PDB file of C-alpha atoms in Angstrom:
ATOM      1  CA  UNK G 290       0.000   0.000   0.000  1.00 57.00           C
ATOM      2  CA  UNK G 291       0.992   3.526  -0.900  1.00 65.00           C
ATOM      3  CA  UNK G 292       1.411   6.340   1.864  1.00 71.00           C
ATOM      4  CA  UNK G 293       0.234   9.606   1.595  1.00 72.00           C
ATOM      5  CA  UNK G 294       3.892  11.202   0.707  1.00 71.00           C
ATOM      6  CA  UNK G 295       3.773   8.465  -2.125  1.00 67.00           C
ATOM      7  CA  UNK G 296       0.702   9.867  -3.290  1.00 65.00           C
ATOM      8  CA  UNK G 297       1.909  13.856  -3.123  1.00 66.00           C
ATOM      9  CA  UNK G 298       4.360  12.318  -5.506  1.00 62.00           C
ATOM     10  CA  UNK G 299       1.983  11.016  -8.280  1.00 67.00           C
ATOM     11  CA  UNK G 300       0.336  13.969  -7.884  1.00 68.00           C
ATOM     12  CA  UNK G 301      -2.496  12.552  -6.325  1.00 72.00           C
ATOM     13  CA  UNK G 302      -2.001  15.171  -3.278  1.00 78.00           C
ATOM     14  CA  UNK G 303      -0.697  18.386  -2.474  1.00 82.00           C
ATOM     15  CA  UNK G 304       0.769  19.311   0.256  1.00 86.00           C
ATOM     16  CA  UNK G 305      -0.896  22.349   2.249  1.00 85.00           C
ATOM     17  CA  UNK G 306      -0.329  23.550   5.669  1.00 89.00           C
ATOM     18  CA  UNK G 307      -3.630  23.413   7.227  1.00 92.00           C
ATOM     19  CA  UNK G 308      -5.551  26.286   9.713  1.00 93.00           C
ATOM     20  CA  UNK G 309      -7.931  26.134  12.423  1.00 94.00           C
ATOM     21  CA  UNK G 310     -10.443  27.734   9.485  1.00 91.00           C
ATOM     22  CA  UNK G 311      -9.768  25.007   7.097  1.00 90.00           C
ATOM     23  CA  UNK G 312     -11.194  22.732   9.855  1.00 93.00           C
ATOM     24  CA  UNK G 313     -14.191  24.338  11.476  1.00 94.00           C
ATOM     25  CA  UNK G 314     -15.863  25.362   8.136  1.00 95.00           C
ATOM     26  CA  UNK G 315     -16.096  22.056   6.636  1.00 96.00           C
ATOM     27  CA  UNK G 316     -17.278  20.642  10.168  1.00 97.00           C
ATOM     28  CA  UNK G 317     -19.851  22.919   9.688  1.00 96.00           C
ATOM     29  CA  UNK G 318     -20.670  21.601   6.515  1.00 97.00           C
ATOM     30  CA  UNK G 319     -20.854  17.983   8.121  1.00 98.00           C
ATOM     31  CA  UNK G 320     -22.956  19.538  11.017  1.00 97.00           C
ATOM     32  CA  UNK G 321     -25.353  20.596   8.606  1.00 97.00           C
ATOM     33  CA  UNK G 322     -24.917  17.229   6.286  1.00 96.00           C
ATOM     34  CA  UNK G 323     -25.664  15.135   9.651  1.00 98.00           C
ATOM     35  CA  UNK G 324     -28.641  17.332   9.785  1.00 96.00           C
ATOM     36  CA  UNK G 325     -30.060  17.066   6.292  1.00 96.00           C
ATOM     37  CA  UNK G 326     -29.592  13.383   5.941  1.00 95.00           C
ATOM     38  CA  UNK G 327     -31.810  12.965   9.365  1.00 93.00           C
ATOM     39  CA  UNK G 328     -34.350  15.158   8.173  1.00 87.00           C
ATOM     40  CA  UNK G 329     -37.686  13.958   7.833  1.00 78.00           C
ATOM     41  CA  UNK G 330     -39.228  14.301   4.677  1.00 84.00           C
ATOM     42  CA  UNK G 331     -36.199  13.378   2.049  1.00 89.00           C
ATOM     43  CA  UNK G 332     -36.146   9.446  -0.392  1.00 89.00           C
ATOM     44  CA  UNK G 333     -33.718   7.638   1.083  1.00 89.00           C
ATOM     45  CA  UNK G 334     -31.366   8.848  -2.165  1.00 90.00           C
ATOM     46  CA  UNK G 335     -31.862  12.160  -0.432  1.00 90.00           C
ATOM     47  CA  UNK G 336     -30.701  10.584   2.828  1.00 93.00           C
ATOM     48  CA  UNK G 337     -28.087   8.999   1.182  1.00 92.00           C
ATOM     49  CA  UNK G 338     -26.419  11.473  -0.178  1.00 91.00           C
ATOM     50  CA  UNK G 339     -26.340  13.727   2.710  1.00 95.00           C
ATOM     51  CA  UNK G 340     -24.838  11.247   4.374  1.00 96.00           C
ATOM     52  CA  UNK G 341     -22.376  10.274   1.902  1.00 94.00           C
ATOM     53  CA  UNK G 342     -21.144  14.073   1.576  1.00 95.00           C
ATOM     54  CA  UNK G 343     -20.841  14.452   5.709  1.00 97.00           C
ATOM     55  CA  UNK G 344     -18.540  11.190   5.679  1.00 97.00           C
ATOM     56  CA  UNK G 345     -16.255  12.356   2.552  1.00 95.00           C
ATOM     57  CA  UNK G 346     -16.082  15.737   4.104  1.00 96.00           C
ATOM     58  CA  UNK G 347     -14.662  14.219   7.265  1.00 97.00           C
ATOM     59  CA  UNK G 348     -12.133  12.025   5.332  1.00 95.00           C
ATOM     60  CA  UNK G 349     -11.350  15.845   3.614  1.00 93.00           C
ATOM     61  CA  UNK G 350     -10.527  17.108   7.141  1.00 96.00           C
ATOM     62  CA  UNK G 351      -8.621  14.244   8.631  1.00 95.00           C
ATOM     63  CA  UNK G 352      -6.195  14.502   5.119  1.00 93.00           C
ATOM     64  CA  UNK G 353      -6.412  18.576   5.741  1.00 93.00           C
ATOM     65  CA  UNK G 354      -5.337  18.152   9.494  1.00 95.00           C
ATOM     66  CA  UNK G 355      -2.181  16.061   8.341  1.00 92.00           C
ATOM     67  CA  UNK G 356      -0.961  18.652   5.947  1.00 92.00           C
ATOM     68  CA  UNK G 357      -2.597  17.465   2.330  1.00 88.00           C
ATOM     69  CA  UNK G 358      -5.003  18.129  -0.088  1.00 85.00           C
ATOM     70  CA  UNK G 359      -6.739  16.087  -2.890  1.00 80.00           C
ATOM     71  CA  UNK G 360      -5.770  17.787  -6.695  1.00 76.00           C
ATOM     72  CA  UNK G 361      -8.848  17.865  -8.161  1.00 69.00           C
ATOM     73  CA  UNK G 362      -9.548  15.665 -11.456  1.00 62.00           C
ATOM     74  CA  UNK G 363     -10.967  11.871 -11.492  1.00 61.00           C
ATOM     75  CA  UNK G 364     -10.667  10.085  -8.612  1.00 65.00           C
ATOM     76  CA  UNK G 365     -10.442  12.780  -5.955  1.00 73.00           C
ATOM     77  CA  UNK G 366     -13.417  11.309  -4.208  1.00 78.00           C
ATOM     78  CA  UNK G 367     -11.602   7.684  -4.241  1.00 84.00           C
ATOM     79  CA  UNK G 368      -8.493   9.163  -2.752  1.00 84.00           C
ATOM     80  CA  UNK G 369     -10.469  11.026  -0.150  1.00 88.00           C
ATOM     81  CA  UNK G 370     -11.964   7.973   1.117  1.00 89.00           C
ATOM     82  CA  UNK G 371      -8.783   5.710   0.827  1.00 88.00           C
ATOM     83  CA  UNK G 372      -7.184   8.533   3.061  1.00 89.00           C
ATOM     84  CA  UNK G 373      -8.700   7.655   6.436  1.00 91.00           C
ATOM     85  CA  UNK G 374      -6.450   4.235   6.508  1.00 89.00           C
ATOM     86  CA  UNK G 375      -3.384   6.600   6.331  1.00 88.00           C
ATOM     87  CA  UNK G 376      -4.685   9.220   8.496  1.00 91.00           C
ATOM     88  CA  UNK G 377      -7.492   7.903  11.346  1.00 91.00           C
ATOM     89  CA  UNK G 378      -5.359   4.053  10.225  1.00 87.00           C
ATOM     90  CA  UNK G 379      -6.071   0.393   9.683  1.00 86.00           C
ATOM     91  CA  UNK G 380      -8.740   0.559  12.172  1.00 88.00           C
ATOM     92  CA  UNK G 381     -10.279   2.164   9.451  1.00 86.00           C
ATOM     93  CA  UNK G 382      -9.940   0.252   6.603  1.00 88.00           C
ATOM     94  CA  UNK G 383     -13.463  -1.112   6.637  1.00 90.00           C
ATOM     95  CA  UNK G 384     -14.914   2.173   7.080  1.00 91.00           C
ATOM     96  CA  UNK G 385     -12.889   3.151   3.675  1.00 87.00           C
ATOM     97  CA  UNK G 386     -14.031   0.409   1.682  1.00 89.00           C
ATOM     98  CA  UNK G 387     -17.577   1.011   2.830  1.00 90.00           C
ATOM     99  CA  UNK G 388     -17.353   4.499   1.821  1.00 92.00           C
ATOM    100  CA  UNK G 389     -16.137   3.125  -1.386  1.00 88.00           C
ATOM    101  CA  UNK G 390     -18.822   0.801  -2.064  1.00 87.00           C
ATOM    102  CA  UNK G 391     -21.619   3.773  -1.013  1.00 88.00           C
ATOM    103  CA  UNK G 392     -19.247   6.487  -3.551  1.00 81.00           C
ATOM    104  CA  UNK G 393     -20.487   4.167  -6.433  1.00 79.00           C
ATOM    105  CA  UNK G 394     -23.939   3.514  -4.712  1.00 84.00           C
ATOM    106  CA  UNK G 395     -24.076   7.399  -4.673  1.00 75.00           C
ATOM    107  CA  UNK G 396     -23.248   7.908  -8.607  1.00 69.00           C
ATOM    108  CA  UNK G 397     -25.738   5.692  -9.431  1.00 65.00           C
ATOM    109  CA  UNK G 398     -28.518   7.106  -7.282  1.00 63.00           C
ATOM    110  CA  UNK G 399     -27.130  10.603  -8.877  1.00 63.00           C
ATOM    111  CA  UNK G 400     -26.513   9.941 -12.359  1.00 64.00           C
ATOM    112  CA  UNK G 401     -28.278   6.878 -13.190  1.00 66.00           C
ATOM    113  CA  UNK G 402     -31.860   5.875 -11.326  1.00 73.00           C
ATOM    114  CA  UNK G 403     -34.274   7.030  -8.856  1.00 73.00           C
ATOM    115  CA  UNK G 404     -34.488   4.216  -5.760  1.00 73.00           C
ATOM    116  CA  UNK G 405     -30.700   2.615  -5.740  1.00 82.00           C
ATOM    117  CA  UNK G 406     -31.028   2.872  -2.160  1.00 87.00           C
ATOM    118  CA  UNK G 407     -33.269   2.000   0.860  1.00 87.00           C
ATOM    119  CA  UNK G 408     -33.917   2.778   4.042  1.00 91.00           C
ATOM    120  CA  UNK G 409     -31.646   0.194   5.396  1.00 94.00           C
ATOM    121  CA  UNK G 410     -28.582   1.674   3.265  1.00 92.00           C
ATOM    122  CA  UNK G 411     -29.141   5.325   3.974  1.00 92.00           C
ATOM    123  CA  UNK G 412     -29.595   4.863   7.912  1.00 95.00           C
ATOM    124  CA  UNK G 413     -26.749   2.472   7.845  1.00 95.00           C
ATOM    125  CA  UNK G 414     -24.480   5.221   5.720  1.00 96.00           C
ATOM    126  CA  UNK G 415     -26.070   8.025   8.651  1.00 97.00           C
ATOM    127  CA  UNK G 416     -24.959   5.849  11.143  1.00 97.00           C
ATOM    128  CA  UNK G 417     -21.151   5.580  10.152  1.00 96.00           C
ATOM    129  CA  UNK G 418     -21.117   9.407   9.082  1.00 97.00           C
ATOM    130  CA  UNK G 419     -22.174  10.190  12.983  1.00 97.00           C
ATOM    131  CA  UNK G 420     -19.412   7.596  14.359  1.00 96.00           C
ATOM    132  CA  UNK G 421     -17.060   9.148  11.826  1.00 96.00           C
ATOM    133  CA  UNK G 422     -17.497  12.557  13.194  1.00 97.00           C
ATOM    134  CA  UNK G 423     -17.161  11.473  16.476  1.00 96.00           C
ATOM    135  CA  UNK G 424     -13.941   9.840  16.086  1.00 95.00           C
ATOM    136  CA  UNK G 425     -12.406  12.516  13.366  1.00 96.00           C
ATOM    137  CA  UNK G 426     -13.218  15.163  16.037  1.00 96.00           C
ATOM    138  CA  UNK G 427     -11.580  12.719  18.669  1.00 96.00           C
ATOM    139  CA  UNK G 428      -8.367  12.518  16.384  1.00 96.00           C
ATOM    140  CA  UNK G 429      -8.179  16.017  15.859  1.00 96.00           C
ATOM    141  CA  UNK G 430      -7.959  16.816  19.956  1.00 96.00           C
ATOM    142  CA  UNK G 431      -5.326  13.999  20.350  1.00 96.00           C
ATOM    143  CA  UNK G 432      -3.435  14.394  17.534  1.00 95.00           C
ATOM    144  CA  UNK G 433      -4.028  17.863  16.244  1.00 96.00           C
ATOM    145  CA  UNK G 434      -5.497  19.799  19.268  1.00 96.00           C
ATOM    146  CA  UNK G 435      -4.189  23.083  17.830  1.00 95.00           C
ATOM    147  CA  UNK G 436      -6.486  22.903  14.968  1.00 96.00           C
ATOM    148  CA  UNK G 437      -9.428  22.082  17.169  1.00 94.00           C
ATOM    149  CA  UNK G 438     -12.389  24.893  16.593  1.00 90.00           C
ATOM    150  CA  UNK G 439     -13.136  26.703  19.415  1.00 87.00           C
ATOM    151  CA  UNK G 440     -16.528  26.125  19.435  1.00 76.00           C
ATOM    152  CA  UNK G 441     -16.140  22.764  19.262  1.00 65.00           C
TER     153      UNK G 441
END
């Protein structure tokens, strides 16, 4: 397996030093996600996706707080995901592959049909976006406590 600095150099990543800004704004983002996604009223697409977008947006912090940041072009979803086993580790790895397995869940349900998921797959994708958070904002205070948002 490839590490992150392996990555940078197939410019997969760049590096970039990260602030406390950089941090709390997409949090906010997941905040609001979180929220969405356990709204009443949405198809469980709807749910879905708002659940999918809090969980990539975590693995996008967890790669900020360590100094890096996807290029943009194909793939940059992938290589968020695939980040958490280098950042959060191999605890993670299932979590990744999940996430990988709901990305192409997610393209279909945007691109492609109306009812790829059910209510089973979006509350099961809510339910690892909350433990996510919980355990990217855990990382962040142990390993990266400077870039910790005040508020939080």
């Amino acid at each position: 397996m490839m590490s992150l600095e392996q990555w940078r150099r197939n410019d997969w990543l760049r590096p970039s030093d990260p602030t406390v800004a950089e941090v709390a704004q997409p949090l906010k983002v997941v905040d609001r996600e979180i929220s969405d996604a356990d709204a009443g009223g949405l198809s469980c697409d709807g749910r879905f996706m708002h659940a999918y977008d809090a969980a990539l947006v975590l693995c996008k912090v967890a790669l900020r707080a360590e100094g890096y940041a996807v290029t943009k072009g194909q793939g940059h979803h992938k290589y968020m995901i695939e980040s958490l086993k280098f950042t959060l580790g191999t605890p993670w790895n299932e979590t990744s592959d999940f996430l990988e397995y709901c990305s192409r869940k997610r393209g279909q349900a945007l691109y492609e049909q109306v009812g790829v998921v059910g209510e089973k797959d979006a509350n099961e994708l809510l339910a690892q976006a909350k433990k996510l958070q919980g355990d990217v904002l855990a990382w962040l205070e142990d390993r990266h406590p400077e870039l910790v948002p005040p508020a939080r």
